[in-house]
Coordinates of C-alpha atoms and ligand atoms in Angstrom, one line a residue:
M1 CA -123.8 211.8 -29.5
K2 CA -120.9 214.1 -28.5
R3 CA -120.9 212.6 -25.1
S4 CA -120.0 209.2 -26.4
S5 CA -116.4 210.4 -26.7
V6 CA -116.3 210.2 -22.9
V7 CA -116.1 206.5 -23.2
G8 CA -112.5 206.4 -24.5
R9 CA -111.3 208.9 -21.9
N10 CA -112.6 206.9 -19.0
A11 CA -110.6 203.9 -20.0
E12 CA -107.4 205.9 -19.2
R13 CA -108.8 207.2 -15.9
C14 CA -106.7 205.2 -13.6
A15 CA -103.5 205.1 -15.5
M16 CA -102.3 207.2 -12.7
L17 CA -101.0 204.2 -10.8
V18 CA -98.8 203.3 -13.7
G19 CA -97.6 206.9 -14.4
M20 CA -96.8 208.0 -10.9
D21 CA -93.3 209.3 -10.4
Q22 CA -90.6 207.5 -8.4
L23 CA -91.1 209.7 -5.4
S24 CA -94.4 208.1 -4.8
T25 CA -95.3 205.2 -2.6
A26 CA -94.7 201.5 -3.0
E27 CA -94.5 199.0 -0.3
A28 CA -92.5 195.8 -0.6
P29 CA -94.1 194.1 -3.6
A30 CA -93.4 190.3 -3.1
A31 CA -95.5 189.3 -6.1
P32 CA -97.1 185.9 -6.0
A33 CA -95.9 183.4 -8.6
L34 CA -97.1 184.5 -12.1
R35 CA -99.7 182.1 -13.3
E36 CA -101.2 181.5 -16.7
R37 CA -104.7 182.9 -16.9
H38 CA -106.4 179.6 -17.1
Q39 CA -104.7 178.5 -13.8
I40 CA -106.4 181.3 -11.9
P41 CA -109.6 180.3 -10.3
D42 CA -112.8 182.0 -11.7
R43 CA -113.8 183.8 -8.7
F44 CA -110.6 186.0 -9.1
K45 CA -111.4 187.0 -12.7
W46 CA -114.1 189.2 -14.1
D47 CA -116.9 187.7 -16.1
L48 CA -117.3 189.6 -19.3
A49 CA -120.2 187.4 -20.3
H50 CA -122.3 190.0 -18.2
I51 CA -121.7 192.3 -21.3
F52 CA -122.0 189.8 -24.2
P53 CA -122.1 185.9 -24.0
D54 CA -119.5 185.7 -26.9
W55 CA -118.0 187.4 -29.9
P56 CA -120.9 186.7 -32.3
D57 CA -123.1 188.6 -30.0
W58 CA -120.6 191.4 -29.8
Q59 CA -120.4 191.5 -33.6
R60 CA -124.2 191.8 -33.8
A61 CA -124.2 194.7 -31.4
Y62 CA -121.3 196.3 -33.4
D63 CA -123.4 196.0 -36.6
Q64 CA -126.4 197.5 -34.9
L65 CA -124.3 200.3 -33.7
E66 CA -123.0 200.9 -37.2
T67 CA -126.7 201.0 -38.5
Q68 CA -127.6 203.4 -35.7
I69 CA -124.7 205.7 -36.6
G70 CA -125.9 205.8 -40.2
A71 CA -129.5 206.6 -39.0
Y72 CA -128.1 209.5 -36.9
A73 CA -126.3 210.9 -39.9
A74 CA -129.6 210.7 -41.8
L75 CA -131.2 213.1 -39.3
Q76 CA -129.2 216.0 -40.6
G77 CA -131.4 218.9 -41.6
T78 CA -134.4 218.0 -39.5
L79 CA -133.7 219.8 -36.2
A80 CA -135.3 223.1 -37.1
K81 CA -138.7 221.4 -37.8
G82 CA -139.6 221.3 -34.1
A83 CA -139.3 219.7 -30.7
A84 CA -140.1 216.2 -31.8
Q85 CA -137.3 216.1 -34.3
L86 CA -134.8 217.4 -31.7
L87 CA -136.1 214.8 -29.1
A88 CA -135.6 212.0 -31.7
A89 CA -132.0 213.1 -32.3
M90 CA -131.3 213.2 -28.5
K91 CA -132.9 209.8 -27.9
L92 CA -131.0 208.1 -30.8
S93 CA -127.8 209.6 -29.5
D94 CA -128.5 208.1 -26.1
D95 CA -129.1 204.7 -27.7
I96 CA -125.8 204.9 -29.6
G97 CA -124.1 206.1 -26.5
Q98 CA -125.4 203.1 -24.4
L99 CA -124.5 200.5 -27.0
T100 CA -121.0 202.1 -27.5
Y101 CA -120.2 201.4 -23.8
K102 CA -120.8 197.7 -24.2
V103 CA -119.3 197.3 -27.7
W104 CA -116.1 199.3 -26.7
Y105 CA -115.6 197.7 -23.2
F106 CA -116.2 194.1 -24.3
A107 CA -113.3 194.4 -26.8
S108 CA -111.2 196.7 -24.7
L109 CA -111.4 194.6 -21.5
K110 CA -110.8 191.4 -23.4
H111 CA -107.8 193.0 -24.9
D112 CA -106.5 193.9 -21.5
E113 CA -106.7 190.2 -20.3
D114 CA -103.9 189.4 -22.8
Q115 CA -102.6 192.3 -24.9
R116 CA -100.6 189.9 -27.0
D117 CA -103.7 188.7 -28.8
N118 CA -103.6 190.4 -32.2
Q119 CA -107.0 189.3 -33.2
I120 CA -108.7 190.9 -30.1
N121 CA -106.5 194.0 -30.6
A122 CA -107.8 194.2 -34.2
R123 CA -111.4 194.2 -33.0
R124 CA -110.7 196.9 -30.5
Q125 CA -109.1 199.0 -33.2
Q126 CA -112.2 198.3 -35.3
V127 CA -114.3 200.0 -32.6
Q128 CA -111.9 203.0 -32.5
I129 CA -112.4 203.4 -36.3
L130 CA -116.2 203.2 -35.7
F131 CA -115.8 206.0 -33.1
A132 CA -114.1 208.2 -35.7
K133 CA -117.0 207.4 -38.1
A134 CA -119.5 208.3 -35.4
S135 CA -117.7 211.6 -34.7
Q136 CA -118.0 212.5 -38.4
A137 CA -121.7 211.2 -38.6
S138 CA -122.6 213.6 -35.8
A139 CA -120.5 216.6 -36.8
W140 CA -123.7 218.3 -38.2
F141 CA -125.5 218.4 -34.9
N142 CA -123.9 221.2 -32.9
P143 CA -123.9 223.8 -35.8
E144 CA -127.4 223.0 -36.7
L145 CA -128.7 223.1 -33.2
L146 CA -126.9 226.4 -32.6
D147 CA -128.6 227.8 -35.7
I148 CA -131.8 227.8 -33.7
P149 CA -132.1 230.6 -31.1
L150 CA -131.8 229.4 -27.5
P151 CA -135.2 230.9 -26.6
T152 CA -136.9 228.7 -29.2
I153 CA -135.3 225.7 -27.7
Q154 CA -136.2 226.8 -24.2
Q155 CA -139.9 227.1 -25.4
W156 CA -139.7 223.6 -26.8
M157 CA -138.5 222.2 -23.5
A158 CA -141.3 224.0 -21.7
D159 CA -143.8 222.4 -24.1
T160 CA -142.3 218.9 -24.2
P161 CA -141.3 217.6 -20.7
E162 CA -139.3 214.7 -22.3
L163 CA -137.0 217.2 -23.9
A164 CA -136.6 219.1 -20.7
V165 CA -134.3 216.2 -19.4
Y166 CA -131.7 217.5 -21.7
R167 CA -131.8 221.0 -20.5
F168 CA -128.4 221.2 -19.0
A169 CA -126.6 219.4 -21.9
L170 CA -128.3 221.6 -24.5
E171 CA -127.9 225.0 -22.7
D172 CA -124.2 224.0 -22.1
L173 CA -123.7 223.7 -25.8
Y174 CA -125.0 227.4 -26.2
R175 CA -122.5 228.4 -23.5
Q176 CA -119.7 226.9 -25.7
Q177 CA -121.2 228.4 -28.9
E178 CA -118.5 230.9 -29.4
H179 CA -116.0 228.1 -29.8
V180 CA -118.0 226.0 -32.2
L181 CA -117.2 226.3 -35.9
D182 CA -119.4 226.2 -38.9
E183 CA -120.4 222.8 -40.4
K184 CA -117.4 222.8 -42.7
G185 CA -115.0 223.7 -39.9
E186 CA -116.5 221.0 -37.6
H187 CA -116.2 218.4 -40.4
L188 CA -112.5 219.3 -41.0
L189 CA -111.8 219.0 -37.3
S190 CA -113.6 215.7 -37.1
L191 CA -111.4 214.4 -39.9
S192 CA -108.3 215.3 -37.9
S193 CA -109.5 213.1 -35.0
R194 CA -108.0 210.1 -36.9
F195 CA -104.5 211.1 -36.4
S196 CA -104.6 213.1 -33.2
S197 CA -103.7 210.1 -31.2
A198 CA -100.7 209.3 -33.3
P199 CA -98.0 210.9 -30.9
Y200 CA -99.4 208.8 -28.0
D201 CA -99.6 205.7 -30.0
A202 CA -96.1 206.2 -31.1
Y203 CA -94.9 206.9 -27.6
A204 CA -96.6 203.7 -26.4
A205 CA -95.0 201.7 -29.1
L206 CA -91.5 203.2 -28.5
S207 CA -91.7 203.0 -24.6
T208 CA -93.5 199.6 -24.3
A209 CA -93.9 197.4 -27.4
D210 CA -90.4 198.2 -29.0
V211 CA -88.4 198.9 -25.9
K212 CA -85.3 196.9 -25.2
H213 CA -85.2 196.5 -21.4
P214 CA -81.6 196.7 -20.1
S215 CA -80.1 194.0 -18.0
I216 CA -78.4 195.0 -14.7
T217 CA -76.4 193.2 -12.2
L218 CA -77.3 193.9 -8.5
S219 CA -74.8 193.7 -5.5
T220 CA -76.3 190.4 -4.5
G221 CA -75.3 188.8 -7.8
P222 CA -78.2 188.1 -10.0
A223 CA -78.7 189.9 -13.4
V224 CA -82.1 191.4 -13.6
T225 CA -84.1 192.5 -16.7
L226 CA -85.2 196.0 -15.9
T227 CA -88.9 196.3 -16.8
Y228 CA -90.9 199.1 -15.3
G229 CA -92.3 196.8 -12.8
Q230 CA -88.8 195.5 -11.8
Y231 CA -87.5 199.1 -11.6
R232 CA -90.3 200.0 -9.3
A233 CA -89.8 197.0 -7.2
I234 CA -86.0 197.7 -6.7
L235 CA -86.7 201.3 -5.8
A236 CA -89.4 200.2 -3.3
T237 CA -87.6 197.1 -1.7
N238 CA -83.8 197.1 -2.3
R239 CA -82.1 198.6 0.8
N240 CA -78.8 198.9 -1.1
Q241 CA -78.6 202.4 -2.2
S242 CA -76.0 201.7 -5.0
D243 CA -78.5 199.0 -6.4
R244 CA -81.1 201.6 -6.6
A245 CA -78.8 204.1 -8.2
T246 CA -77.8 201.5 -10.8
A247 CA -81.4 200.7 -11.6
F248 CA -82.3 204.5 -11.8
A249 CA -79.4 205.0 -14.2
A250 CA -80.2 202.1 -16.4
Y251 CA -83.9 202.8 -16.5
H252 CA -83.5 206.4 -17.5
E253 CA -80.6 205.7 -20.0
V254 CA -83.3 203.9 -22.1
F255 CA -85.2 207.2 -22.3
A256 CA -82.0 209.2 -22.7
A257 CA -81.0 207.1 -25.7
N258 CA -84.2 208.2 -27.5
V259 CA -84.7 211.6 -25.8
N260 CA -84.8 213.5 -29.1
T261 CA -87.5 211.2 -30.4
Y262 CA -89.6 211.6 -27.3
A263 CA -89.2 215.3 -27.6
S264 CA -90.5 215.2 -31.2
L265 CA -93.4 213.1 -30.1
Y266 CA -94.2 215.4 -27.3
N267 CA -93.8 218.4 -29.5
A268 CA -96.5 216.9 -31.7
V269 CA -98.8 216.7 -28.7
L270 CA -98.1 220.3 -27.9
Q271 CA -98.7 221.4 -31.5
R272 CA -101.8 219.4 -31.8
D273 CA -103.3 221.0 -28.6
W274 CA -102.4 224.5 -29.9
F275 CA -103.9 223.7 -33.3
H276 CA -107.1 222.7 -31.6
A277 CA -107.1 225.7 -29.3
Q278 CA -106.5 228.1 -32.0
S279 CA -109.0 226.5 -34.4
R280 CA -111.7 227.0 -31.8
G281 CA -110.6 230.6 -30.9
Y282 CA -109.2 230.0 -27.4
R283 CA -106.4 232.2 -26.1
S284 CA -104.5 229.3 -24.6
T285 CA -104.3 225.5 -24.5
L286 CA -105.1 225.7 -20.8
E287 CA -108.2 227.8 -21.5
A288 CA -109.3 225.2 -24.2
A289 CA -108.7 222.4 -21.8
L290 CA -110.7 223.9 -18.9
H291 CA -113.5 225.5 -20.9
G292 CA -115.5 222.3 -21.4
N293 CA -115.9 221.9 -17.6
N294 CA -116.4 225.6 -17.2
I295 CA -113.4 225.9 -14.8
P296 CA -111.6 229.3 -14.7
T297 CA -107.7 229.0 -15.6
T298 CA -107.1 230.8 -12.3
V299 CA -108.0 227.5 -10.5
V300 CA -105.0 225.8 -12.0
E301 CA -102.7 229.0 -11.7
N302 CA -103.6 229.3 -8.0
L303 CA -103.2 225.6 -7.4
I304 CA -99.7 225.8 -8.8
E305 CA -98.8 229.0 -6.9
S306 CA -100.2 227.8 -3.5
T307 CA -98.6 224.4 -3.7
K308 CA -95.2 225.9 -4.6
A309 CA -95.5 228.1 -1.6
G310 CA -96.3 225.0 0.6
T311 CA -93.3 222.7 -0.2
E312 CA -91.8 222.9 3.3
P313 CA -93.6 219.9 4.9
L314 CA -92.6 217.9 1.8
R315 CA -89.0 218.8 2.2
R316 CA -89.1 218.1 6.0
Y317 CA -90.5 214.6 5.2
H318 CA -87.6 213.8 2.9
R319 CA -85.0 215.2 5.3
L320 CA -86.6 212.9 7.9
R321 CA -86.3 210.0 5.6
K322 CA -82.7 210.7 4.9
R323 CA -81.9 210.7 8.6
V324 CA -83.9 207.5 9.4
L325 CA -82.5 205.6 6.4
G326 CA -78.9 206.7 7.4
L327 CA -78.0 208.1 4.0
E328 CA -75.1 210.3 3.2
T329 CA -76.8 211.6 0.1
Y330 CA -80.5 211.5 -0.8
H331 CA -81.6 211.1 -4.3
N332 CA -84.7 210.8 -6.4
Y333 CA -84.5 207.0 -6.2
D334 CA -84.4 207.0 -2.4
G335 CA -88.0 208.3 -2.0
A336 CA -89.9 205.0 -2.3
I337 CA -88.0 202.7 0.1
P338 CA -90.0 202.0 3.3
I339 CA -88.8 203.7 6.6
V340 CA -89.3 200.4 8.3
D341 CA -89.5 196.9 7.2
L342 CA -92.8 195.1 7.8
E343 CA -93.1 191.6 6.6
R344 CA -96.7 191.7 6.2
K345 CA -98.8 190.3 3.4
Y346 CA -102.3 191.5 2.8
P347 CA -104.2 188.6 1.2
Y348 CA -107.1 189.5 -1.1
D349 CA -109.6 187.5 1.0
D350 CA -108.8 189.6 4.1
V351 CA -109.5 192.8 2.1
L352 CA -112.9 191.5 1.2
E353 CA -113.8 191.9 4.9
W354 CA -112.0 195.1 5.6
L355 CA -113.1 197.2 2.7
P356 CA -116.9 197.2 3.5
A357 CA -116.1 197.8 7.2
S358 CA -114.1 200.9 6.3
V359 CA -117.1 202.6 4.8
T360 CA -119.5 201.9 7.7
A361 CA -119.9 205.7 8.0
L362 CA -121.5 205.9 4.6
G363 CA -124.4 203.7 5.5
R364 CA -125.7 200.1 4.9
E365 CA -126.8 200.6 1.5
Y366 CA -123.4 201.8 0.4
Q367 CA -121.8 198.8 2.1
H368 CA -124.3 196.4 0.5
H369 CA -123.4 197.8 -3.0
M370 CA -119.7 197.3 -2.3
R371 CA -120.3 193.8 -1.3
E372 CA -122.1 193.2 -4.6
A373 CA -119.1 194.6 -6.5
L374 CA -116.6 192.3 -4.4
E375 CA -118.6 189.1 -4.9
G376 CA -120.1 189.4 -8.3
R377 CA -117.1 188.8 -10.5
W378 CA -116.7 192.4 -11.4
I379 CA -112.9 192.3 -10.5
D380 CA -109.9 190.9 -12.4
V381 CA -107.7 190.4 -9.4
Y382 CA -104.3 188.9 -10.3
E383 CA -101.6 189.4 -12.9
N384 CA -101.1 186.9 -15.8
P385 CA -98.8 186.9 -18.8
G386 CA -99.8 189.6 -21.3
K387 CA -102.2 191.3 -18.9
R388 CA -102.4 195.1 -18.8
S389 CA -100.4 196.6 -15.9
G390 CA -101.8 199.1 -13.3
A391 CA -105.3 199.3 -12.3
Y392 CA -108.7 200.9 -13.4
S393 CA -112.4 201.0 -13.0
A394 CA -114.4 200.7 -16.3
P395 CA -117.9 202.2 -16.3
V396 CA -119.8 199.8 -18.5
Y397 CA -123.2 201.5 -18.6
G398 CA -126.2 199.1 -18.6
V399 CA -124.0 196.3 -17.1
H400 CA -121.9 197.4 -14.1
P401 CA -118.4 198.7 -13.5
Y402 CA -115.5 196.3 -13.9
M403 CA -112.2 196.7 -12.1
L404 CA -108.7 195.6 -13.3
L405 CA -106.1 194.9 -10.7
N406 CA -102.8 193.4 -10.5
H407 CA -103.1 192.4 -6.8
N408 CA -99.8 191.2 -5.2
D409 CA -100.7 191.0 -1.6
T410 CA -98.9 194.3 -0.6
L411 CA -100.5 197.2 1.2
D412 CA -100.2 199.3 -1.9
A413 CA -102.3 196.8 -3.8
V414 CA -104.9 196.9 -1.1
F415 CA -105.2 200.7 -1.3
T416 CA -105.5 200.4 -5.1
L417 CA -108.5 198.3 -4.7
A418 CA -110.0 200.8 -2.2
H419 CA -109.2 203.5 -4.8
E420 CA -110.9 201.7 -7.8
M421 CA -113.8 200.8 -5.6
G422 CA -114.4 204.5 -4.9
H423 CA -114.7 204.9 -8.8
S424 CA -117.0 202.0 -9.1
M425 CA -119.3 203.1 -6.3
H426 CA -119.5 206.6 -8.0
T427 CA -120.3 204.9 -11.4
M428 CA -122.9 202.7 -9.8
L429 CA -124.7 205.6 -7.9
S430 CA -124.5 208.0 -10.9
N431 CA -125.9 205.4 -13.3
A432 CA -128.7 204.5 -10.9
H433 CA -129.7 208.1 -10.2
Q434 CA -129.2 210.0 -13.4
P435 CA -130.7 209.7 -17.0
F436 CA -128.1 208.3 -19.4
V437 CA -127.2 211.8 -20.7
Y438 CA -125.8 212.7 -17.3
S439 CA -124.6 209.3 -16.1
A440 CA -120.9 209.9 -16.9
Y441 CA -119.2 212.1 -14.2
T442 CA -116.4 214.3 -15.3
I443 CA -112.7 213.6 -14.6
F444 CA -112.7 216.8 -12.5
V445 CA -114.9 215.0 -9.9
A446 CA -113.8 211.4 -10.6
E447 CA -110.8 211.3 -8.3
V448 CA -112.7 212.6 -5.3
P449 CA -114.6 209.4 -4.3
S450 CA -111.4 207.3 -5.2
T451 CA -109.1 209.3 -2.9
L452 CA -111.9 209.6 -0.2
S453 CA -112.3 205.8 -0.3
E454 CA -108.6 205.4 0.3
A455 CA -108.7 208.0 3.2
L456 CA -111.5 206.1 4.9
F457 CA -109.5 202.9 4.4
L458 CA -106.5 204.4 5.9
D459 CA -108.5 205.6 9.1
Y460 CA -110.0 202.1 9.4
M461 CA -106.5 200.4 9.2
L462 CA -104.8 203.0 11.7
A463 CA -107.6 202.3 14.1
R464 CA -107.2 198.6 13.7
T465 CA -103.6 198.1 14.1
T466 CA -101.8 197.6 17.5
D467 CA -98.4 197.3 15.8
E468 CA -96.4 200.5 16.0
R469 CA -94.4 199.4 13.0
E470 CA -97.6 198.9 10.9
R471 CA -98.8 202.4 12.1
I472 CA -95.5 203.9 10.7
V473 CA -96.0 202.1 7.4
L474 CA -99.7 203.3 7.3
L475 CA -98.5 207.0 8.1
Q476 CA -95.8 206.8 5.3
H477 CA -98.5 205.5 3.0
A478 CA -100.7 208.5 3.7
I479 CA -97.8 210.9 3.4
D480 CA -96.6 209.2 0.1
G481 CA -100.2 209.6 -1.2
I482 CA -100.0 213.3 -0.5
A483 CA -96.5 213.5 -2.0
G484 CA -97.5 211.5 -5.1
T485 CA -101.1 212.4 -5.7
F486 CA -100.8 216.0 -4.8
Y487 CA -97.3 217.4 -5.0
T488 CA -96.0 215.3 -7.9
Q489 CA -99.2 215.9 -9.9
V490 CA -99.1 219.7 -9.4
M491 CA -95.5 219.6 -10.4
F492 CA -96.5 217.7 -13.6
A493 CA -99.3 220.2 -14.2
D494 CA -96.8 223.0 -13.9
Y495 CA -94.5 221.2 -16.4
E496 CA -97.2 220.8 -19.0
L497 CA -98.3 224.3 -18.6
Q498 CA -94.8 225.6 -19.2
A499 CA -94.3 223.2 -22.1
H500 CA -97.5 224.3 -23.8
R501 CA -96.5 227.9 -23.3
L502 CA -93.3 227.2 -25.4
V503 CA -95.5 226.4 -28.4
E504 CA -98.0 229.2 -27.7
D505 CA -95.2 231.8 -27.5
G506 CA -93.6 230.4 -30.8
R507 CA -90.5 229.1 -29.0
P508 CA -88.7 226.0 -30.1
V509 CA -89.3 222.6 -28.3
T510 CA -86.1 220.7 -27.8
A511 CA -85.1 217.8 -25.6
E512 CA -82.7 220.0 -23.8
G513 CA -85.3 222.7 -23.2
L514 CA -87.9 220.2 -21.8
G515 CA -85.2 218.8 -19.6
E516 CA -84.4 222.2 -18.2
I517 CA -88.1 222.9 -17.4
Y518 CA -88.4 219.5 -15.5
F519 CA -85.0 220.0 -13.7
N520 CA -85.9 223.5 -12.5
L521 CA -89.3 222.2 -11.2
L522 CA -87.6 219.4 -9.2
Q523 CA -85.3 222.0 -7.5
A524 CA -88.3 224.3 -6.8
Y525 CA -90.2 221.6 -5.0
Y526 CA -87.4 219.6 -3.3
G527 CA -84.9 222.4 -2.7
D528 CA -82.0 221.2 -0.5
A529 CA -83.8 218.0 0.5
L530 CA -82.5 216.3 -2.6
D531 CA -79.2 215.6 -4.3
Y532 CA -79.8 215.9 -8.0
D533 CA -78.9 213.6 -10.8
E534 CA -78.4 214.8 -14.3
L535 CA -80.5 211.9 -15.6
S536 CA -83.5 213.2 -13.8
R537 CA -83.7 215.7 -16.7
V538 CA -85.2 212.9 -19.0
T539 CA -87.9 211.9 -16.5
W540 CA -90.5 213.9 -18.4
A541 CA -90.0 211.6 -21.4
R542 CA -91.4 208.5 -19.6
I543 CA -94.6 209.9 -18.1
P544 CA -97.5 208.4 -20.1
H545 CA -100.1 211.1 -19.1
F546 CA -98.1 213.8 -20.8
Y547 CA -98.7 212.1 -24.2
S548 CA -102.1 210.5 -23.6
T549 CA -104.0 213.1 -21.7
P550 CA -102.5 216.6 -21.5
Y551 CA -103.8 219.0 -18.7
Y552 CA -105.2 216.0 -16.9
V553 CA -103.0 215.4 -14.0
Y554 CA -103.8 218.7 -12.1
Q555 CA -107.2 217.2 -11.6
Y556 CA -105.8 214.6 -9.2
A557 CA -104.5 217.5 -7.1
T558 CA -107.9 219.5 -7.2
C559 CA -109.6 216.2 -6.4
F560 CA -107.2 215.5 -3.6
A561 CA -107.8 218.8 -2.0
S562 CA -111.6 218.4 -2.3
S563 CA -111.4 215.0 -0.8
A564 CA -109.3 216.3 2.1
Q565 CA -111.9 218.9 2.8
L566 CA -114.8 216.4 2.5
M567 CA -113.1 213.9 4.7
H568 CA -112.7 216.7 7.3
H569 CA -116.5 217.3 7.1
L570 CA -117.3 213.6 7.3
T571 CA -115.3 212.9 10.3
S572 CA -115.6 216.0 12.5
G573 CA -118.3 218.2 14.1
S574 CA -121.5 217.2 15.7
E575 CA -123.4 214.1 14.8
A576 CA -125.9 216.2 12.9
D577 CA -123.0 218.0 11.1
R578 CA -121.5 214.6 10.0
A579 CA -124.9 213.3 8.9
A580 CA -125.5 216.3 6.7
A581 CA -122.0 216.0 5.3
I582 CA -122.6 212.4 4.4
D583 CA -125.9 213.3 2.8
R584 CA -124.1 216.0 0.7
Y585 CA -121.3 213.6 -0.3
L586 CA -123.7 210.8 -1.4
T587 CA -125.7 213.5 -3.4
L588 CA -122.4 214.4 -5.1
L589 CA -121.9 210.7 -6.1
K590 CA -125.5 210.4 -7.4
S591 CA -125.3 213.6 -9.4
G592 CA -123.1 212.2 -12.1
G593 CA -122.4 214.9 -14.8
S594 CA -125.7 216.7 -14.3
D595 CA -124.0 220.1 -13.8
H596 CA -120.6 221.8 -14.0
P597 CA -118.1 220.1 -11.6
M598 CA -117.2 223.2 -9.7
T599 CA -121.0 223.7 -9.0
L600 CA -121.4 220.1 -7.9
L601 CA -118.5 220.3 -5.5
Q602 CA -119.7 223.7 -4.2
R603 CA -122.9 222.0 -3.3
A604 CA -121.0 219.3 -1.5
G605 CA -119.2 222.1 0.4
V606 CA -115.9 222.4 -1.5
D607 CA -114.7 225.7 -3.1
L608 CA -111.7 225.2 -5.2
S609 CA -111.4 228.9 -6.1
K610 CA -110.2 229.5 -2.6
P611 CA -106.5 229.0 -1.8
E612 CA -107.5 227.7 1.7
T613 CA -108.7 224.5 0.0
V614 CA -105.2 223.9 -1.3
R615 CA -103.5 225.0 2.0
A616 CA -105.7 222.5 3.8
V617 CA -103.7 219.7 2.2
V618 CA -100.4 221.4 3.0
D619 CA -101.5 221.6 6.7
Q620 CA -102.7 217.9 6.5
L621 CA -99.1 216.9 5.3
D622 CA -97.5 219.0 8.0
R623 CA -99.6 217.2 10.8
L624 CA -98.9 213.7 9.3
V625 CA -95.1 214.4 9.1
T626 CA -95.2 215.6 12.8
Q627 CA -97.1 212.4 13.7
L628 CA -94.6 210.2 11.9
E629 CA -91.7 212.0 13.6
R630 CA -93.3 211.2 17.0
E631 CA -93.8 207.5 16.1
I632 CA -90.2 207.1 14.9
N633 CA -88.8 208.7 18.0
A634 CA -90.9 206.5 20.2
L635 CA -89.6 203.4 18.3
A636 CA -86.0 204.5 18.8
Ligands
ZN701 ZN1 -108.4 207.0 -10.0

């Protein structure tokens, strides 16, 4: 039952593309005309009837789920009676978990088709309330299990093969025993789950639902309503630096105007995390965040140190940009504009051919599965009014993964699909090869196949093109990927760590203090490659991940490092070496959450406890920047 909470987290998985900072990539988004949803042909829309034919069926499943949750609560007090009772509890928990995926995602995906629909939003919230009930109804399980000595459980598993399936899950609970409270304590904490998402909900309301988008006038004349999408588009396409400066100022003024409210909300996040860490007896919020996956805190500390020591290629890249773009001063808002113009569109139908071709190295079966995903109405391709922005892959167990996109024919959008496809293939392979209890992979591993999928696609496109301008665009894309997925995320992790330490040390959390941390970090990363704007101090206020999923973003960086190392193994060495690497990689995808993530990655040939793994990314960036310099000089 405890694993059903994984469901809600996965929904946030790919919010990364929404939350990325302005120094990350974006190719010229020339969005196709916005159509009403009913005007978009069916083959470009996902078919949620694969989950439930209609709402009455959803309602029946919801009712069934509620009944099962009641039945689970009634098992309280039975575990000590023997293996059969424990097995019954585990199986019912599996049933609840499987149904939960369908009930949650049907409402949640419907909601994302048009977030303006209040009725659907109410149903989605109804499921969230049920989750809170489920969490209370299962609060007895851990303390009751842990009252039974582990050797007794191990004997039960030896006698009952069906129970042995749960070995890793059960033994892992004993590992975490010292942080599990008695029944009363667990009950109290489960009650607090109802308001623990309040700071994020308030942040979302303040920054999205209630926000007053400013209107700005560009040098070319027209007034523009500055939504986040418009802001990104100006930074990525407008070659007039003063227009970009205007957009940057106006966009950040919105956050500056409410910066004390944002600081209060963020303080609530920090206090909540410290409350949970202390209640469970952790020494720090970082320790609490990493303990679940059995990851030593030194992995994050080393990541931050090694990255900070490797910022030179990043600065070299931005100095190169400043020179090529012919700018007198170079700001935060100059980081996304393409080095060269390329009037190329990447229609969705072309991608349908390229994407399977890019994964030839991973074998026919893998390609076959990918075609199934592309052609089976698993993907919601285009934007429509009210649709959720960004992109994600939703792992609907028992059905298939669904993907939400906002495809706009740009290169960025194509890579987004490659990224989400990596997640979906991972889901498909995990679900096919693991029992339900291990079917969900952890976030710590999740971004490995997605970034690797992008890397394979980049190689395919670089090999394919004969146009040196397109090659520059692709190289910039790869470099921006490292800047945004690796450097920016490590910087964000550093920010979160420092902010949480304020609370842990009993120091005040103010808008000014948070701005100071953020500003100092910018300087530590970009040094003299950037001219600094005071308004950059409020950037932290607008990053959704800080409110929704603290201590989450560093995992993009560890995943990126892992994926860089795997990519190296997959594409170099003898044929036998490569074949072995492919086999190890597919094994990783098939292994779901059947062991601790560091163990699974080690089996695939990646050791994150070593600084070399981090330095591999720094070296990779260095090589790419050198290659870009060569291409640019050849062009001149
Ligand atoms: Zn992702």
